[in-house]
Amino acid sequence: MNDSSWGAPPQAGYWGPTDQGHGHGHVQSPGHVQSPGHGHVQGAAPAGPAYDAYEAPQTRPMPIVPDVADHGENQDDDRRAARPSGPPVRNETNPEPMPDASQPAPKPQKKSAGRDLSAAIGVGVGLGAVIVASLFVVKAVFVGVVAVAVVVGLWELTKRLDERKGIRAPLVPLALGGAAMVVSGYVRGAEGAWVAMALTALAVLVWRMTEPPEGYLRDVTAGVFAAFYVPFLATFVAMMLTADDGPQRVLTFLLLTVVSDTGAYAVGWRFGRTKLAPRISPGKTREGLLGAVAFAMVVGALCMEFLIDDGAWWQGLVLGLAVAVSATLGDLGESMIKRDLGIKDMGTLLPGHGGIMDRLDSLLPTAPVVWLLLVLFVGSG
């Protein structure tokens, strides 16, 4: 008998919790009631005066207990049941009411975006306006915007390393060297960026010598990693800007990265079923990756055809595919860092987005990919 069986009193015997018995070898429970002509009916009597089940008024439905022992007589009658017409009731042996099958099933909850979308959209539009305005008005202003973003990103990263792991990567040489890297990449190209990177790493090693030696190797390793991860990768954005169509190249880079992230989010949120990397980022799906690839390839073809000098649409398809892959890997890379640190976001500076590093995660590794492919396709300009 299942839990949804409810019914009116049967024609013979008292309903209550029993020990099943057949034939003459049954065991009587305390408080059993003996009915003449039907053997022993097992079960605890209900609270209040004892009554005979034949004469008891049907005041409320009670659960049925199977197999009342009656020496083989009328056992089928003892198993009859019907569903109640009223709501589920409580009894002494089952204090919780059983679910009513007639009640509708709860509605499934809608998927949540996980962030304040209104704040995220507002901040994104504001940042985009500042970047585009500086990009097409004065190139040097845009280089300054990149340098500021690099310094803030380094501050967020080193602060989280110190808070969560006790790793004290020196911020002062990182911030100064990071800004110098971005400017050197814009002024002197790749050669200037590499020289600035080497000097920054050396400054990190020397600066850390002013403190006790405990943890020296750990701290300087984290410092060199931070110098490469944030400012050095960002110098490729500044190097894109040096071409004759530099603003268009940077705009293509930004559009492709944003569209890739948006396509992955939209398709993954709506159709995502298969996890891409559940141990790293459980929210990312393979369907979302396909959405990123499709969106980025379409926008890449349009950008190469209409924005980049001497560009071709098929080059945009290759560029869009590469950006979708690099942006996804960059996002997963920072997710690994945040999981190791045990945090959700790198900061709280941007409402709806987290910190600066939470916006740079897919941009930073994508910058050298776009720079290299554009140089191969249409030259350095």
GROMACS .gro file of C-alpha atoms in nm:
model
  381
    1MET     CA    1   0.000   0.000   0.000
    2ASN     CA    2   0.143   0.338  -0.086
    3ASP     CA    3   0.138   0.657   0.120
    4SER     CA    4  -0.133   0.816  -0.090
    5SER     CA    5  -0.395   0.552   0.003
    6TRP     CA    6  -0.663   0.713   0.218
    7GLY     CA    7  -1.013   0.592   0.275
    8ALA     CA    8  -1.323   0.541   0.484
    9PRO     CA    9  -1.337   0.275   0.765
   10PRO     CA   10  -1.345  -0.082   0.640
   11GLN     CA   11  -1.629  -0.318   0.710
   12ALA     CA   12  -1.447  -0.525   0.968
   13GLY     CA   13  -1.179  -0.457   1.225
   14TYR     CA   14  -1.022  -0.150   1.380
   15TRP     CA   15  -0.778   0.054   1.171
   16GLY     CA   16  -0.448   0.126   1.333
   17PRO     CA   17  -0.081   0.033   1.327
   18THR     CA   18  -0.043  -0.344   1.330
   19ASP     CA   19   0.208  -0.618   1.299
   20GLN     CA   20   0.115  -0.826   0.999
   21GLY     CA   21   0.018  -1.182   1.078
   22HIS     CA   22  -0.134  -1.472   0.891
   23GLY     CA   23  -0.282  -1.790   1.026
   24HIS     CA   24  -0.240  -1.869   1.395
   25GLY     CA   25   0.119  -1.749   1.448
   26HIS     CA   26   0.048  -1.380   1.487
   27VAL     CA   27   0.181  -1.161   1.766
   28GLN     CA   28  -0.062  -0.942   1.954
   29SER     CA   29   0.020  -0.579   2.020
   30PRO     CA   30  -0.065  -0.409   2.348
   31GLY     CA   31  -0.418  -0.283   2.361
   32HIS     CA   32  -0.549  -0.526   2.099
   33VAL     CA   33  -0.922  -0.555   2.042
   34GLN     CA   34  -1.083  -0.893   2.008
   35SER     CA   35  -1.383  -0.920   1.774
   36PRO     CA   36  -1.603  -1.226   1.814
   37GLY     CA   37  -1.599  -1.456   1.518
   38HIS     CA   38  -1.309  -1.289   1.349
   39GLY     CA   39  -1.005  -1.381   1.556
   40HIS     CA   40  -0.775  -1.118   1.700
   41VAL     CA   41  -0.746  -0.770   1.552
   42GLN     CA   42  -0.403  -0.631   1.623
   43GLY     CA   43  -0.316  -0.270   1.685
   44ALA     CA   44  -0.305  -0.001   1.948
   45ALA     CA   45  -0.641   0.146   2.038
   46PRO     CA   46  -0.693   0.515   1.974
   47ALA     CA   47  -0.698   0.772   2.252
   48GLY     CA   48  -1.029   0.801   2.432
   49PRO     CA   49  -1.301   0.538   2.502
   50ALA     CA   50  -1.266   0.209   2.321
   51TYR     CA   51  -1.523   0.148   2.049
   52ASP     CA   52  -1.613  -0.120   1.804
   53ALA     CA   53  -1.520  -0.051   1.443
   54TYR     CA   54  -1.860  -0.176   1.328
   55GLU     CA   55  -2.049   0.090   1.523
   56ALA     CA   56  -1.801   0.379   1.520
   57PRO     CA   57  -1.934   0.689   1.344
   58GLN     CA   58  -1.732   0.793   1.040
   59THR     CA   59  -1.611   1.129   1.166
   60ARG     CA   60  -1.285   1.145   0.971
   61PRO     CA   61  -1.087   0.928   0.730
   62MET     CA   62  -0.797   0.734   0.874
   63PRO     CA   63  -0.510   0.550   0.708
   64ILE     CA   64  -0.554   0.185   0.623
   65VAL     CA   65  -0.322  -0.082   0.759
   66PRO     CA   66  -0.303  -0.401   0.553
   67ASP     CA   67  -0.339  -0.763   0.646
   68VAL     CA   68  -0.549  -0.767   0.964
   69ALA     CA   69  -0.533  -1.126   1.092
   70ASP     CA   70  -0.870  -1.305   1.088
   71HIS     CA   71  -0.767  -1.669   1.036
   72GLY     CA   72  -0.808  -1.632   0.658
   73GLU     CA   73  -1.165  -1.498   0.664
   74ASN     CA   74  -1.256  -1.189   0.458
   75GLN     CA   75  -0.896  -1.063   0.424
   76ASP     CA   76  -0.984  -0.883   0.102
   77ASP     CA   77  -1.247  -0.681   0.285
   78ASP     CA   78  -0.988  -0.566   0.534
   79ARG     CA   79  -0.776  -0.412   0.255
   80ARG     CA   80  -1.036  -0.189   0.093
   81ALA     CA   81  -0.944   0.178   0.059
   82ALA     CA   82  -1.070   0.496  -0.105
   83ARG     CA   83  -0.918   0.842  -0.141
   84PRO     CA   84  -1.056   1.106   0.096
   85SER     CA   85  -1.254   1.399  -0.028
   86GLY     CA   86  -1.106   1.639   0.227
   87PRO     CA   87  -0.754   1.762   0.306
   88PRO     CA   88  -0.485   1.537   0.455
   89VAL     CA   89  -0.516   1.474   0.829
   90ARG     CA   90  -0.281   1.399   1.114
   91ASN     CA   91  -0.295   1.090   1.331
   92GLU     CA   92  -0.108   0.953   1.624
   93THR     CA   93   0.130   0.738   1.421
   94ASN     CA   94   0.189   0.988   1.140
   95PRO     CA   95   0.211   1.338   1.292
   96GLU     CA   96   0.289   1.504   0.957
   97PRO     CA   97   0.003   1.540   0.709
   98MET     CA   98   0.052   1.342   0.392
   99PRO     CA   99   0.059   1.534   0.063
  100ASP     CA  100  -0.266   1.579  -0.120
  101ALA     CA  101  -0.234   1.450  -0.473
  102SER     CA  102  -0.502   1.692  -0.586
  103GLN     CA  103  -0.282   1.993  -0.509
  104PRO     CA  104  -0.091   2.130  -0.811
  105ALA     CA  105   0.283   2.074  -0.825
  106PRO     CA  106   0.497   2.377  -0.736
  107LYS     CA  107   0.600   2.585  -1.032
  108PRO     CA  108   0.968   2.558  -1.127
  109GLN     CA  109   1.170   2.863  -1.041
  110LYS     CA  110   1.298   3.076  -1.323
  111LYS     CA  111   1.669   3.089  -1.386
  112SER     CA  112   1.843   3.375  -1.217
  113ALA     CA  113   2.107   3.584  -1.385
  114GLY     CA  114   2.311   3.582  -1.063
  115ARG     CA  115   2.393   3.955  -1.072
  116ASP     CA  116   2.219   4.291  -1.068
  117LEU     CA  117   2.164   4.324  -1.441
  118SER     CA  118   2.047   4.685  -1.430
  119ALA     CA  119   2.362   4.792  -1.245
  120ALA     CA  120   2.581   4.576  -1.468
  121ILE     CA  121   2.433   4.724  -1.786
  122GLY     CA  122   2.460   5.080  -1.654
  123VAL     CA  123   2.823   5.040  -1.551
  124GLY     CA  124   2.908   4.865  -1.877
  125VAL     CA  125   2.755   5.139  -2.088
  126GLY     CA  126   2.935   5.407  -1.885
  127LEU     CA  127   3.272   5.236  -1.919
  128GLY     CA  128   3.216   5.181  -2.288
  129ALA     CA  129   3.139   5.548  -2.343
  130VAL     CA  130   3.456   5.658  -2.163
  131ILE     CA  131   3.672   5.409  -2.354
  132VAL     CA  132   3.531   5.493  -2.697
  133ALA     CA  133   3.551   5.867  -2.635
  134SER     CA  134   3.914   5.850  -2.525
  135LEU     CA  135   3.999   5.607  -2.805
  136PHE     CA  136   3.884   5.827  -3.092
  137VAL     CA  137   3.960   6.172  -2.946
  138VAL     CA  138   4.316   6.152  -2.813
  139LYS     CA  139   4.512   5.827  -2.824
  140ALA     CA  140   4.729   5.928  -2.528
  141VAL     CA  141   4.419   5.959  -2.311
  142PHE     CA  142   4.321   5.603  -2.392
  143VAL     CA  143   4.672   5.485  -2.302
  144GLY     CA  144   4.625   5.660  -1.967
  145VAL     CA  145   4.291   5.481  -1.917
  146VAL     CA  146   4.464   5.146  -1.980
  147ALA     CA  147   4.743   5.234  -1.735
  148VAL     CA  148   4.493   5.329  -1.464
  149ALA     CA  149   4.301   5.004  -1.517
  150VAL     CA  150   4.627   4.809  -1.488
  151VAL     CA  151   4.724   4.976  -1.159
  152VAL     CA  152   4.378   4.916  -1.007
  153GLY     CA  153   4.384   4.556  -1.126
  154LEU     CA  154   4.726   4.502  -0.966
  155TRP     CA  155   4.598   4.652  -0.642
  156GLU     CA  156   4.299   4.416  -0.637
  157LEU     CA  157   4.510   4.110  -0.717
  158THR     CA  158   4.785   4.178  -0.462
  159LYS     CA  159   4.532   4.266  -0.194
  160ARG     CA  160   4.341   3.940  -0.240
  161LEU     CA  161   4.666   3.741  -0.238
  162ASP     CA  162   4.761   3.900   0.093
  163GLU     CA  163   4.416   3.859   0.249
  164ARG     CA  164   4.352   3.499   0.147
  165LYS     CA  165   4.700   3.344   0.123
  166GLY     CA  166   4.932   3.574   0.314
  167ILE     CA  167   5.131   3.637  -0.006
  168ARG     CA  168   5.281   3.987   0.001
  169ALA     CA  169   5.366   4.073  -0.358
  170PRO     CA  170   5.513   4.427  -0.349
  171LEU     CA  171   5.255   4.665  -0.496
  172VAL     CA  172   5.470   4.979  -0.539
  173PRO     CA  173   5.719   4.838  -0.795
  174LEU     CA  174   5.436   4.649  -0.964
  175ALA     CA  175   5.222   4.962  -1.004
  176LEU     CA  176   5.507   5.180  -1.128
  177GLY     CA  177   5.645   4.912  -1.355
  178GLY     CA  178   5.299   4.821  -1.486
  179ALA     CA  179   5.221   5.178  -1.589
  180ALA     CA  180   5.566   5.205  -1.747
  181MET     CA  181   5.504   4.884  -1.942
  182VAL     CA  182   5.185   5.019  -2.100
  183VAL     CA  183   5.349   5.349  -2.196
  184SER     CA  184   5.662   5.172  -2.327
  185GLY     CA  185   5.449   4.941  -2.541
  186TYR     CA  186   5.278   5.242  -2.698
  187VAL     CA  187   5.597   5.442  -2.750
  188ARG     CA  188   5.858   5.171  -2.826
  189GLY     CA  189   5.648   4.872  -2.928
  190ALA     CA  190   5.719   4.513  -2.826
  191GLU     CA  191   6.085   4.585  -2.754
  192GLY     CA  192   5.996   4.858  -2.504
  193ALA     CA  193   5.735   4.633  -2.339
  194TRP     CA  194   5.986   4.352  -2.287
  195VAL     CA  195   6.248   4.585  -2.140
  196ALA     CA  196   5.992   4.734  -1.901
  197MET     CA  197   5.881   4.385  -1.800
  198ALA     CA  198   6.237   4.279  -1.718
  199LEU     CA  199   6.303   4.593  -1.513
  200THR     CA  200   5.976   4.548  -1.324
  201ALA     CA  201   6.066   4.191  -1.232
  202LEU     CA  202   6.406   4.308  -1.110
  203ALA     CA  203   6.245   4.586  -0.905
  204VAL     CA  204   6.013   4.331  -0.741
  205LEU     CA  205   6.309   4.116  -0.636
  206VAL     CA  206   6.501   4.411  -0.492
  207TRP     CA  207   6.202   4.573  -0.319
  208ARG     CA  208   6.116   4.252  -0.138
  209MET     CA  209   6.470   4.236   0.007
  210THR     CA  210   6.383   4.518   0.247
  211GLU     CA  211   6.165   4.275   0.445
  212PRO     CA  212   6.248   3.955   0.637
  213PRO     CA  213   6.355   3.659   0.421
  214GLU     CA  214   6.068   3.434   0.530
  215GLY     CA  215   5.839   3.385   0.229
  216TYR     CA  216   6.073   3.573  -0.006
  217LEU     CA  217   6.055   3.320  -0.291
  218ARG     CA  218   5.677   3.293  -0.260
  219ASP     CA  219   5.626   3.670  -0.265
  220VAL     CA  220   5.857   3.751  -0.557
  221THR     CA  221   5.713   3.464  -0.762
  222ALA     CA  222   5.366   3.605  -0.712
  223GLY     CA  223   5.496   3.951  -0.798
  224VAL     CA  224   5.653   3.841  -1.128
  225PHE     CA  225   5.335   3.650  -1.214
  226ALA     CA  226   5.124   3.959  -1.144
  227ALA     CA  227   5.354   4.174  -1.360
  228PHE     CA  228   5.315   3.940  -1.654
  229TYR     CA  229   4.946   3.863  -1.607
  230VAL     CA  230   4.815   4.220  -1.583
  231PRO     CA  231   5.038   4.495  -1.727
  232PHE     CA  232   5.243   4.297  -1.978
  233LEU     CA  233   4.939   4.146  -2.149
  234ALA     CA  234   4.774   4.489  -2.145
  235THR     CA  235   5.065   4.639  -2.343
  236PHE     CA  236   4.937   4.460  -2.655
  237VAL     CA  237   4.632   4.686  -2.646
  238ALA     CA  238   4.862   4.989  -2.649
  239MET     CA  239   5.064   4.836  -2.934
  240MET     CA  240   4.746   4.790  -3.141
  241LEU     CA  241   4.683   5.160  -3.104
  242THR     CA  242   5.008   5.257  -3.277
  243ALA     CA  243   4.883   5.145  -3.621
  244ASP     CA  244   4.726   5.393  -3.865
  245ASP     CA  245   4.388   5.231  -3.803
  246GLY     CA  246   4.476   5.174  -3.438
  247PRO     CA  247   4.146   5.293  -3.290
  248GLN     CA  248   3.956   5.059  -3.524
  249ARG     CA  249   4.181   4.769  -3.423
  250VAL     CA  250   4.128   4.833  -3.053
  251LEU     CA  251   3.753   4.874  -3.110
  252THR     CA  252   3.747   4.540  -3.296
  253PHE     CA  253   3.934   4.377  -3.007
  254LEU     CA  254   3.690   4.517  -2.750
  255LEU     CA  255   3.379   4.436  -2.955
  256LEU     CA  256   3.483   4.078  -3.019
  257THR     CA  257   3.564   4.012  -2.654
  258VAL     CA  258   3.243   4.167  -2.526
  259VAL     CA  259   3.031   3.992  -2.790
  260SER     CA  260   3.199   3.660  -2.710
  261ASP     CA  261   3.119   3.697  -2.341
  262THR     CA  262   2.764   3.811  -2.418
  263GLY     CA  263   2.701   3.523  -2.658
  264ALA     CA  264   2.831   3.270  -2.408
  265TYR     CA  265   2.615   3.417  -2.132
  266ALA     CA  266   2.296   3.442  -2.341
  267VAL     CA  267   2.314   3.099  -2.503
  268GLY     CA  268   2.444   2.926  -2.191
  269TRP     CA  269   2.176   3.079  -1.968
  270ARG     CA  270   1.898   2.980  -2.207
  271PHE     CA  271   2.015   2.649  -2.353
  272GLY     CA  272   2.311   2.543  -2.137
  273ARG     CA  273   2.295   2.179  -2.025
  274THR     CA  274   2.643   2.027  -2.050
  275LYS     CA  275   2.906   2.166  -1.814
  276LEU     CA  276   3.224   2.290  -1.978
  277ALA     CA  277   3.458   2.279  -1.679
  278PRO     CA  278   3.251   2.198  -1.367
  279ARG     CA  279   3.550   2.184  -1.132
  280ILE     CA  280   3.664   2.532  -1.237
  281SER     CA  281   3.349   2.725  -1.327
  282PRO     CA  282   3.023   2.531  -1.283
  283GLY     CA  283   2.821   2.803  -1.457
  284LYS     CA  284   2.992   2.764  -1.794
  285THR     CA  285   2.851   2.520  -2.048
  286ARG     CA  286   2.955   2.381  -2.383
  287GLU     CA  287   2.644   2.532  -2.535
  288GLY     CA  288   2.758   2.870  -2.404
  289LEU     CA  289   3.098   2.821  -2.570
  290LEU     CA  290   2.927   2.747  -2.901
  291GLY     CA  291   2.725   3.066  -2.857
  292ALA     CA  292   3.045   3.262  -2.795
  293VAL     CA  293   3.204   3.119  -3.109
  294ALA     CA  294   2.900   3.192  -3.327
  295PHE     CA  295   2.855   3.549  -3.204
  296ALA     CA  296   3.226   3.633  -3.224
  297MET     CA  297   3.268   3.489  -3.573
  298VAL     CA  298   2.977   3.690  -3.713
  299VAL     CA  299   3.095   4.015  -3.553
  300GLY     CA  300   3.455   3.938  -3.652
  301ALA     CA  301   3.358   3.904  -4.017
  302LEU     CA  302   3.173   4.237  -4.005
  303CYS     CA  303   3.459   4.416  -3.829
  304MET     CA  304   3.728   4.290  -4.067
  305GLU     CA  305   3.514   4.381  -4.366
  306PHE     CA  306   3.411   4.731  -4.259
  307LEU     CA  307   3.654   4.854  -3.988
  308ILE     CA  308   4.000   4.716  -4.064
  309ASP     CA  309   4.192   4.844  -4.365
  310ASP     CA  310   4.254   4.569  -4.624
  311GLY     CA  311   4.068   4.319  -4.404
  312ALA     CA  312   3.857   4.031  -4.543
  313TRP     CA  313   3.546   3.869  -4.401
  314TRP     CA  314   3.703   3.521  -4.383
  315GLN     CA  315   3.984   3.665  -4.170
  316GLY     CA  316   3.715   3.788  -3.935
  317LEU     CA  317   3.580   3.436  -3.900
  318VAL     CA  318   3.924   3.312  -3.793
  319LEU     CA  319   3.969   3.609  -3.564
  320GLY     CA  320   3.629   3.558  -3.402
  321LEU     CA  321   3.698   3.189  -3.339
  322ALA     CA  322   4.035   3.268  -3.181
  323VAL     CA  323   3.885   3.540  -2.961
  324ALA     CA  324   3.605   3.312  -2.837
  325VAL     CA  325   3.860   3.050  -2.733
  326SER     CA  326   4.108   3.291  -2.573
  327ALA     CA  327   3.835   3.485  -2.389
  328THR     CA  328   3.691   3.162  -2.249
  329LEU     CA  329   4.035   3.040  -2.139
  330GLY     CA  330   4.104   3.376  -1.978
  331ASP     CA  331   3.778   3.360  -1.788
  332LEU     CA  332   3.853   3.006  -1.672
  333GLY     CA  333   4.205   3.110  -1.574
  334GLU     CA  334   4.082   3.380  -1.340
  335SER     CA  335   3.815   3.143  -1.210
  336MET     CA  336   4.097   2.909  -1.109
  337ILE     CA  337   4.269   3.193  -0.924
  338LYS     CA  338   3.949   3.293  -0.744
  339ARG     CA  339   3.870   2.933  -0.651
  340ASP     CA  340   4.219   2.892  -0.508
  341LEU     CA  341   4.169   3.212  -0.310
  342GLY     CA  342   3.816   3.112  -0.206
  343ILE     CA  343   3.646   3.428  -0.335
  344LYS     CA  344   3.372   3.504  -0.586
  345ASP     CA  345   3.493   3.841  -0.715
  346MET     CA  346   3.830   4.016  -0.712
  347GLY     CA  347   3.674   4.339  -0.591
  348THR     CA  348   3.360   4.546  -0.551
  349LEU     CA  349   3.456   4.859  -0.741
  350LEU     CA  350   3.210   4.806  -1.030
  351PRO     CA  351   2.849   4.738  -0.922
  352GLY     CA  352   2.708   4.436  -1.101
  353HIS     CA  353   3.052   4.335  -1.230
  354GLY     CA  354   3.275   4.292  -0.925
  355GLY     CA  355   3.620   4.443  -0.958
  356ILE     CA  356   3.836   4.569  -1.243
  357MET     CA  357   4.007   4.229  -1.265
  358ASP     CA  358   3.667   4.064  -1.309
  359ARG     CA  359   3.630   4.267  -1.631
  360LEU     CA  360   3.988   4.222  -1.747
  361ASP     CA  361   3.988   3.843  -1.712
  362SER     CA  362   3.889   3.774  -2.073
  363LEU     CA  363   4.043   4.092  -2.220
  364LEU     CA  364   4.400   4.038  -2.104
  365PRO     CA  365   4.476   3.701  -2.271
  366THR     CA  366   4.279   3.804  -2.581
  367ALA     CA  367   4.489   4.118  -2.647
  368PRO     CA  368   4.805   3.939  -2.771
  369VAL     CA  369   4.593   3.700  -2.982
  370VAL     CA  370   4.415   3.984  -3.163
  371TRP     CA  371   4.737   4.186  -3.201
  372LEU     CA  372   4.920   3.891  -3.355
  373LEU     CA  373   4.641   3.790  -3.597
  374LEU     CA  374   4.591   4.147  -3.716
  375VAL     CA  375   4.965   4.180  -3.780
  376LEU     CA  376   4.959   3.854  -3.978
  377PHE     CA  377   4.646   3.946  -4.174
  378VAL     CA  378   4.698   4.317  -4.256
  379GLY     CA  379   5.042   4.405  -4.120
  380SER     CA  380   5.149   4.626  -3.829
  381GLY     CA  381   5.014   4.940  -3.999
   0.00000   0.00000   0.00000
